[in-house]
PDB file of C-alpha atoms in Angstrom:
ATOM      1  CA  MET A   1     133.718 -80.822-116.944  1.00  0.00           C
ATOM      2  CA  LYS A   2     133.776 -84.517-117.745  1.00  0.00           C
ATOM      3  CA  PHE A   3     136.586 -86.650-116.381  1.00  0.00           C
ATOM      4  CA  LEU A   4     137.569 -90.183-117.198  1.00  0.00           C
ATOM      5  CA  VAL A   5     139.304 -91.849-114.328  1.00  0.00           C
ATOM      6  CA  ALA A   6     141.724 -94.562-115.355  1.00  0.00           C
ATOM      7  CA  LEU A   7     142.924 -96.727-112.502  1.00  0.00           C
ATOM      8  CA  ALA A   8     145.146 -99.751-112.280  1.00  0.00           C
ATOM      9  CA  ALA A   9     143.214-103.018-112.163  1.00  0.00           C
ATOM     10  CA  LEU A  10     142.800-104.712-108.810  1.00  0.00           C
ATOM     11  CA  ALA A  11     142.678-108.428-108.139  1.00  0.00           C
ATOM     12  CA  GLY A  12     139.054-109.092-108.050  1.00  0.00           C
ATOM     13  CA  ALA A  13     136.114-109.843-105.994  1.00  0.00           C
ATOM     14  CA  SER A  14     132.988-110.680-107.931  1.00  0.00           C
ATOM     15  CA  ALA A  15     131.029-107.449-107.435  1.00  0.00           C
ATOM     16  CA  SER A  16     132.202-103.877-107.829  1.00  0.00           C
ATOM     17  CA  TYR A  17     130.675-100.762-106.328  1.00  0.00           C
ATOM     18  CA  VAL A  18     130.792 -97.056-107.133  1.00  0.00           C
ATOM     19  CA  ALA A  19     129.435 -93.809-105.725  1.00  0.00           C
ATOM     20  CA  THR A  20     129.580 -90.392-107.350  1.00  0.00           C
ATOM     21  CA  LEU A  21     130.053 -87.816-104.614  1.00  0.00           C
ATOM     22  CA  SER A  22     128.212 -84.484-104.585  1.00  0.00           C
ATOM     23  CA  HIS A  23     128.379 -81.484-102.299  1.00  0.00           C
ATOM     24  CA  ILE A  24     126.261 -81.674 -99.131  1.00  0.00           C
ATOM     25  CA  ALA A  25     123.954 -78.650 -99.054  1.00  0.00           C
ATOM     26  CA  GLU A  26     124.569 -77.770 -95.378  1.00  0.00           C
ATOM     27  CA  ASP A  27     128.313 -77.371 -95.971  1.00  0.00           C
ATOM     28  CA  THR A  28     129.827 -73.925 -96.545  1.00  0.00           C
ATOM     29  CA  LEU A  29     133.548 -74.850 -96.426  1.00  0.00           C
ATOM     30  CA  ALA A  30     133.748 -76.552 -99.830  1.00  0.00           C
ATOM     31  CA  PRO A  31     130.616 -75.633-101.828  1.00  0.00           C
ATOM     32  CA  LYS A  32     131.884 -77.241-105.046  1.00  0.00           C
ATOM     33  CA  ALA A  33     133.075 -80.523-103.495  1.00  0.00           C
ATOM     34  CA  THR A  34     132.728 -83.568-105.753  1.00  0.00           C
ATOM     35  CA  GLY A  35     134.456 -86.896-106.214  1.00  0.00           C
ATOM     36  CA  TYR A  36     133.929 -90.627-106.394  1.00  0.00           C
ATOM     37  CA  VAL A  37     134.660 -93.889-104.647  1.00  0.00           C
ATOM     38  CA  TYR A  38     135.189 -97.231-106.361  1.00  0.00           C
ATOM     39  CA  PHE A  39     135.298-100.548-104.486  1.00  0.00           C
ATOM     40  CA  ASP A  40     136.200-103.720-106.293  1.00  0.00           C
ATOM     41  CA  GLY A  41     134.084-105.709-103.874  1.00  0.00           C
ATOM     42  CA  VAL A  42     134.211-107.313-100.476  1.00  0.00           C
ATOM     43  CA  ASP A  43     136.401-110.412-100.181  1.00  0.00           C
ATOM     44  CA  SER A  44     135.507-113.590 -98.286  1.00  0.00           C
ATOM     45  CA  ASN A  45     137.118-112.163 -95.131  1.00  0.00           C
ATOM     46  CA  GLY A  46     134.955-109.021 -95.237  1.00  0.00           C
ATOM     47  CA  ILE A  47     137.747-106.725 -96.478  1.00  0.00           C
ATOM     48  CA  VAL A  48     136.543-103.971 -98.809  1.00  0.00           C
ATOM     49  CA  THR A  49     139.241-102.559-101.093  1.00  0.00           C
ATOM     50  CA  GLY A  50     139.138 -99.625-103.470  1.00  0.00           C
ATOM     51  CA  PHE A  51     140.010 -96.015-104.230  1.00  0.00           C
ATOM     52  CA  SER A  52     138.492 -92.621-103.619  1.00  0.00           C
ATOM     53  CA  GLN A  53     139.302 -89.078-104.651  1.00  0.00           C
ATOM     54  CA  ALA A  54     137.682 -85.738-104.055  1.00  0.00           C
ATOM     55  CA  ASN A  55     137.875 -82.373-105.806  1.00  0.00           C
ATOM     56  CA  HIS A  56     137.271 -78.798-104.686  1.00  0.00           C
ATOM     57  CA  LEU A  57     137.912 -79.451-100.996  1.00  0.00           C
ATOM     58  CA  GLU A  58     139.622 -76.870 -98.801  1.00  0.00           C
ATOM     59  CA  ALA A  59     142.887 -75.910-100.500  1.00  0.00           C
ATOM     60  CA  ASN A  60     146.381 -76.575 -99.141  1.00  0.00           C
ATOM     61  CA  VAL A  61     145.476 -78.992 -96.344  1.00  0.00           C
ATOM     62  CA  ASP A  62     148.601 -80.707 -94.950  1.00  0.00           C
ATOM     63  CA  SER A  63     148.256 -83.184 -92.087  1.00  0.00           C
ATOM     64  CA  THR A  64     152.017 -83.128 -91.440  1.00  0.00           C
ATOM     65  CA  ASN A  65     151.761 -79.602 -89.981  1.00  0.00           C
ATOM     66  CA  GLY A  66     150.200 -80.900 -86.738  1.00  0.00           C
ATOM     67  CA  VAL A  67     147.118 -78.712 -87.195  1.00  0.00           C
ATOM     68  CA  ASP A  68     145.233 -79.981 -90.260  1.00  0.00           C
ATOM     69  CA  CYS A  69     143.126 -83.161 -90.111  1.00  0.00           C
ATOM     70  CA  THR A  70     143.333 -83.373 -86.282  1.00  0.00           C
ATOM     71  CA  ALA A  71     139.609 -82.835 -85.558  1.00  0.00           C
ATOM     72  CA  ALA A  72     137.367 -85.860 -85.025  1.00  0.00           C
ATOM     73  CA  ASN A  73     136.659 -87.163 -88.560  1.00  0.00           C
ATOM     74  CA  GLY A  74     138.958 -84.446 -89.950  1.00  0.00           C
ATOM     75  CA  CYS A  75     139.813 -85.247 -93.602  1.00  0.00           C
ATOM     76  CA  GLY A  76     137.944 -88.543 -93.289  1.00  0.00           C
ATOM     77  CA  MET A  77     136.476 -90.679 -96.066  1.00  0.00           C
ATOM     78  CA  HIS A  78     134.027 -93.246 -94.724  1.00  0.00           C
ATOM     79  CA  ILE A  79     131.079 -95.518 -95.430  1.00  0.00           C
ATOM     80  CA  HIS A  80     128.195 -94.447 -93.173  1.00  0.00           C
ATOM     81  CA  GLU A  81     125.346 -96.582 -91.829  1.00  0.00           C
ATOM     82  CA  GLY A  82     122.419 -94.574 -93.225  1.00  0.00           C
ATOM     83  CA  ASP A  83     120.569 -94.906 -96.499  1.00  0.00           C
ATOM     84  CA  ALA A  84     120.581 -91.387 -98.007  1.00  0.00           C
ATOM     85  CA  CYS A  85     122.701 -88.236 -98.319  1.00  0.00           C
ATOM     86  CA  THR A  86     119.872 -85.879 -97.331  1.00  0.00           C
ATOM     87  CA  ASN A  87     121.155 -84.890 -93.869  1.00  0.00           C
ATOM     88  CA  THR A  88     123.207 -86.233 -90.950  1.00  0.00           C
ATOM     89  CA  THR A  89     120.246 -88.287 -89.713  1.00  0.00           C
ATOM     90  CA  THR A  90     119.790 -90.133 -93.041  1.00  0.00           C
ATOM     91  CA  GLN A  91     123.585 -90.463 -93.446  1.00  0.00           C
ATOM     92  CA  GLY A  92     124.092 -92.005 -90.003  1.00  0.00           C
ATOM     93  CA  GLY A  93     127.432 -92.641 -88.340  1.00  0.00           C
ATOM     94  CA  HIS A  94     130.376 -94.770 -89.443  1.00  0.00           C
ATOM     95  CA  TYR A  95     129.326 -98.208 -90.698  1.00  0.00           C
ATOM     96  CA  PHE A  96     131.167-101.137 -89.104  1.00  0.00           C
ATOM     97  CA  GLU A  97     130.850-104.272 -86.978  1.00  0.00           C
ATOM     98  CA  GLY A  98     132.369-104.670 -83.540  1.00  0.00           C
ATOM     99  CA  ASP A  99     133.698-102.244 -80.959  1.00  0.00           C
ATOM    100  CA  GLU A 100     136.566-100.633 -82.868  1.00  0.00           C
ATOM    101  CA  ASP A 101     135.834 -98.199 -85.706  1.00  0.00           C
ATOM    102  CA  PRO A 102     137.983 -99.238 -88.717  1.00  0.00           C
ATOM    103  CA  TRP A 103     137.148 -95.921 -90.446  1.00  0.00           C
ATOM    104  CA  ALA A 104     138.707 -93.767 -87.693  1.00  0.00           C
ATOM    105  CA  THR A 105     142.018 -93.352 -89.562  1.00  0.00           C
ATOM    106  CA  VAL A 106     140.796 -93.544 -93.174  1.00  0.00           C
ATOM    107  CA  GLY A 107     140.942 -90.379 -95.257  1.00  0.00           C
ATOM    108  CA  TYR A 108     143.032 -87.924 -97.206  1.00  0.00           C
ATOM    109  CA  THR A 109     146.127 -86.317 -95.684  1.00  0.00           C
ATOM    110  CA  SER A 110     146.545 -83.325 -97.970  1.00  0.00           C
ATOM    111  CA  THR A 111     145.031 -81.283-100.753  1.00  0.00           C
ATOM    112  CA  ASP A 112     146.662 -79.185-103.430  1.00  0.00           C
ATOM    113  CA  VAL A 113     146.056 -75.523-104.234  1.00  0.00           C
ATOM    114  CA  ASN A 114     142.807 -76.523-106.012  1.00  0.00           C
ATOM    115  CA  GLY A 115     141.538 -78.723-103.177  1.00  0.00           C
ATOM    116  CA  TYR A 116     142.273 -82.047-104.916  1.00  0.00           C
ATOM    117  CA  SER A 117     142.819 -84.921-102.469  1.00  0.00           C
ATOM    118  CA  GLY A 118     144.766 -87.184-104.798  1.00  0.00           C
ATOM    119  CA  MET A 119     143.927 -90.875-105.114  1.00  0.00           C
ATOM    120  CA  ILE A 120     143.276 -92.456-101.710  1.00  0.00           C
ATOM    121  CA  ASP A 121     143.667 -96.226-101.271  1.00  0.00           C
ATOM    122  CA  LEU A 122     140.914 -97.775 -99.171  1.00  0.00           C
ATOM    123  CA  LYS A 123     141.134-101.132 -97.389  1.00  0.00           C
ATOM    124  CA  VAL A 124     138.750-101.674 -94.485  1.00  0.00           C
ATOM    125  CA  ASP A 125     137.394-104.710 -92.631  1.00  0.00           C
ATOM    126  CA  MET A 126     133.604-104.567 -93.005  1.00  0.00           C
ATOM    127  CA  GLY A 127     132.976-108.023 -91.568  1.00  0.00           C
ATOM    128  CA  SER A 128     129.728-109.387 -92.968  1.00  0.00           C
ATOM    129  CA  LEU A 129     128.113-105.989 -93.592  1.00  0.00           C
ATOM    130  CA  PRO A 130     126.842-105.253 -97.123  1.00  0.00           C
ATOM    131  CA  ILE A 131     127.953-101.896 -98.550  1.00  0.00           C
ATOM    132  CA  GLU A 132     125.459-101.397-101.369  1.00  0.00           C
ATOM    133  CA  GLY A 133     122.985 -98.579-100.686  1.00  0.00           C
ATOM    134  CA  LYS A 134     125.152 -96.972 -97.998  1.00  0.00           C
ATOM    135  CA  PRO A 135     126.344 -93.343 -98.064  1.00  0.00           C
ATOM    136  CA  PHE A 136     130.037 -92.655 -98.600  1.00  0.00           C
ATOM    137  CA  ILE A 137     131.012 -89.395 -96.906  1.00  0.00           C
ATOM    138  CA  VAL A 138     133.984 -87.056 -97.338  1.00  0.00           C
ATOM    139  CA  HIS A 139     134.706 -84.910 -94.286  1.00  0.00           C
ATOM    140  CA  ALA A 140     136.356 -81.473 -94.245  1.00  0.00           C
ATOM    141  CA  ASN A 141     139.506 -80.604 -92.346  1.00  0.00           C
ATOM    142  CA  ASP A 142     137.312 -79.666 -89.346  1.00  0.00           C
ATOM    143  CA  GLY A 143     135.417 -82.994 -89.488  1.00  0.00           C
ATOM    144  CA  SER A 144     132.194 -81.620 -90.951  1.00  0.00           C
ATOM    145  CA  ARG A 145     130.551 -83.499 -93.829  1.00  0.00           C
ATOM    146  CA  ILE A 146     131.135 -81.944 -97.241  1.00  0.00           C
ATOM    147  CA  ALA A 147     130.385 -84.567 -99.942  1.00  0.00           C
ATOM    148  CA  CYS A 148     128.244 -87.692-100.146  1.00  0.00           C
ATOM    149  CA  GLY A 149     127.213 -90.384-102.612  1.00  0.00           C
ATOM    150  CA  ILE A 150     125.234 -93.631-102.358  1.00  0.00           C
ATOM    151  CA  ILE A 151     127.220 -96.801-103.084  1.00  0.00           C
ATOM    152  CA  GLU A 152     125.754 -98.824-105.970  1.00  0.00           C
ATOM    153  CA  SER A 153     126.819-102.038-107.615  1.00  0.00           C
ATOM    154  CA  THR A 154     128.376-101.601-111.040  1.00  0.00           C
ATOM    155  CA  THR A 155     129.625-103.685-113.917  1.00  0.00           C
ATOM    156  CA  LEU A 156     132.129-100.967-114.835  1.00  0.00           C
ATOM    157  CA  SER A 157     135.835-101.543-114.413  1.00  0.00           C
ATOM    158  CA  HIS A 158     138.130 -98.905-112.943  1.00  0.00           C
ATOM    159  CA  GLU A 159     139.063 -97.854-116.445  1.00  0.00           C
ATOM    160  CA  GLU A 160     135.410 -97.296-117.367  1.00  0.00           C
ATOM    161  CA  VAL A 161     134.426 -95.209-114.353  1.00  0.00           C
ATOM    162  CA  ALA A 162     133.421 -91.780-115.654  1.00  0.00           C
ATOM    163  CA  PHE A 163     131.622 -88.951-113.896  1.00  0.00           C
ATOM    164  CA  LEU A 164     130.657 -85.293-114.208  1.00  0.00           C
ATOM    165  CA  ASN A 165     132.335 -82.802-111.914  1.00  0.00           C
TER     166      ASN A 165
END
């Protein structure tokens, strides 16, 4: 099914980035997981800002119940340090500078009956690290990796981002 994602415009950095997320073969929790991430660039202070959403995740996740999303990386959405989505080795770990992981608390907090995460705002300090060519990973409730896409530069605006699910 083809979706057109229309998003509000963000104040802009010069380059935009997008990744279309596909199911990771090793995963059995959400075998139809898909989604996308859109970054409107990295500002002069190293802050990357954008949106992500995922479809067909585990249904009815609710982090307010004290059980869901409590595992390490549970319900996380992160840029990883690798260069491919092939396996955990090529995906690498969280991608950041310094001693404190800015991705530790970034992710979705709930899903609906169909496993839709809703639109997730992303704003993370990446320092001087480039994001193009890096994997963007969506984690399941239990922290396992369920969807991945490689971040690419794009000339598309939010309103023009389209993908196949």
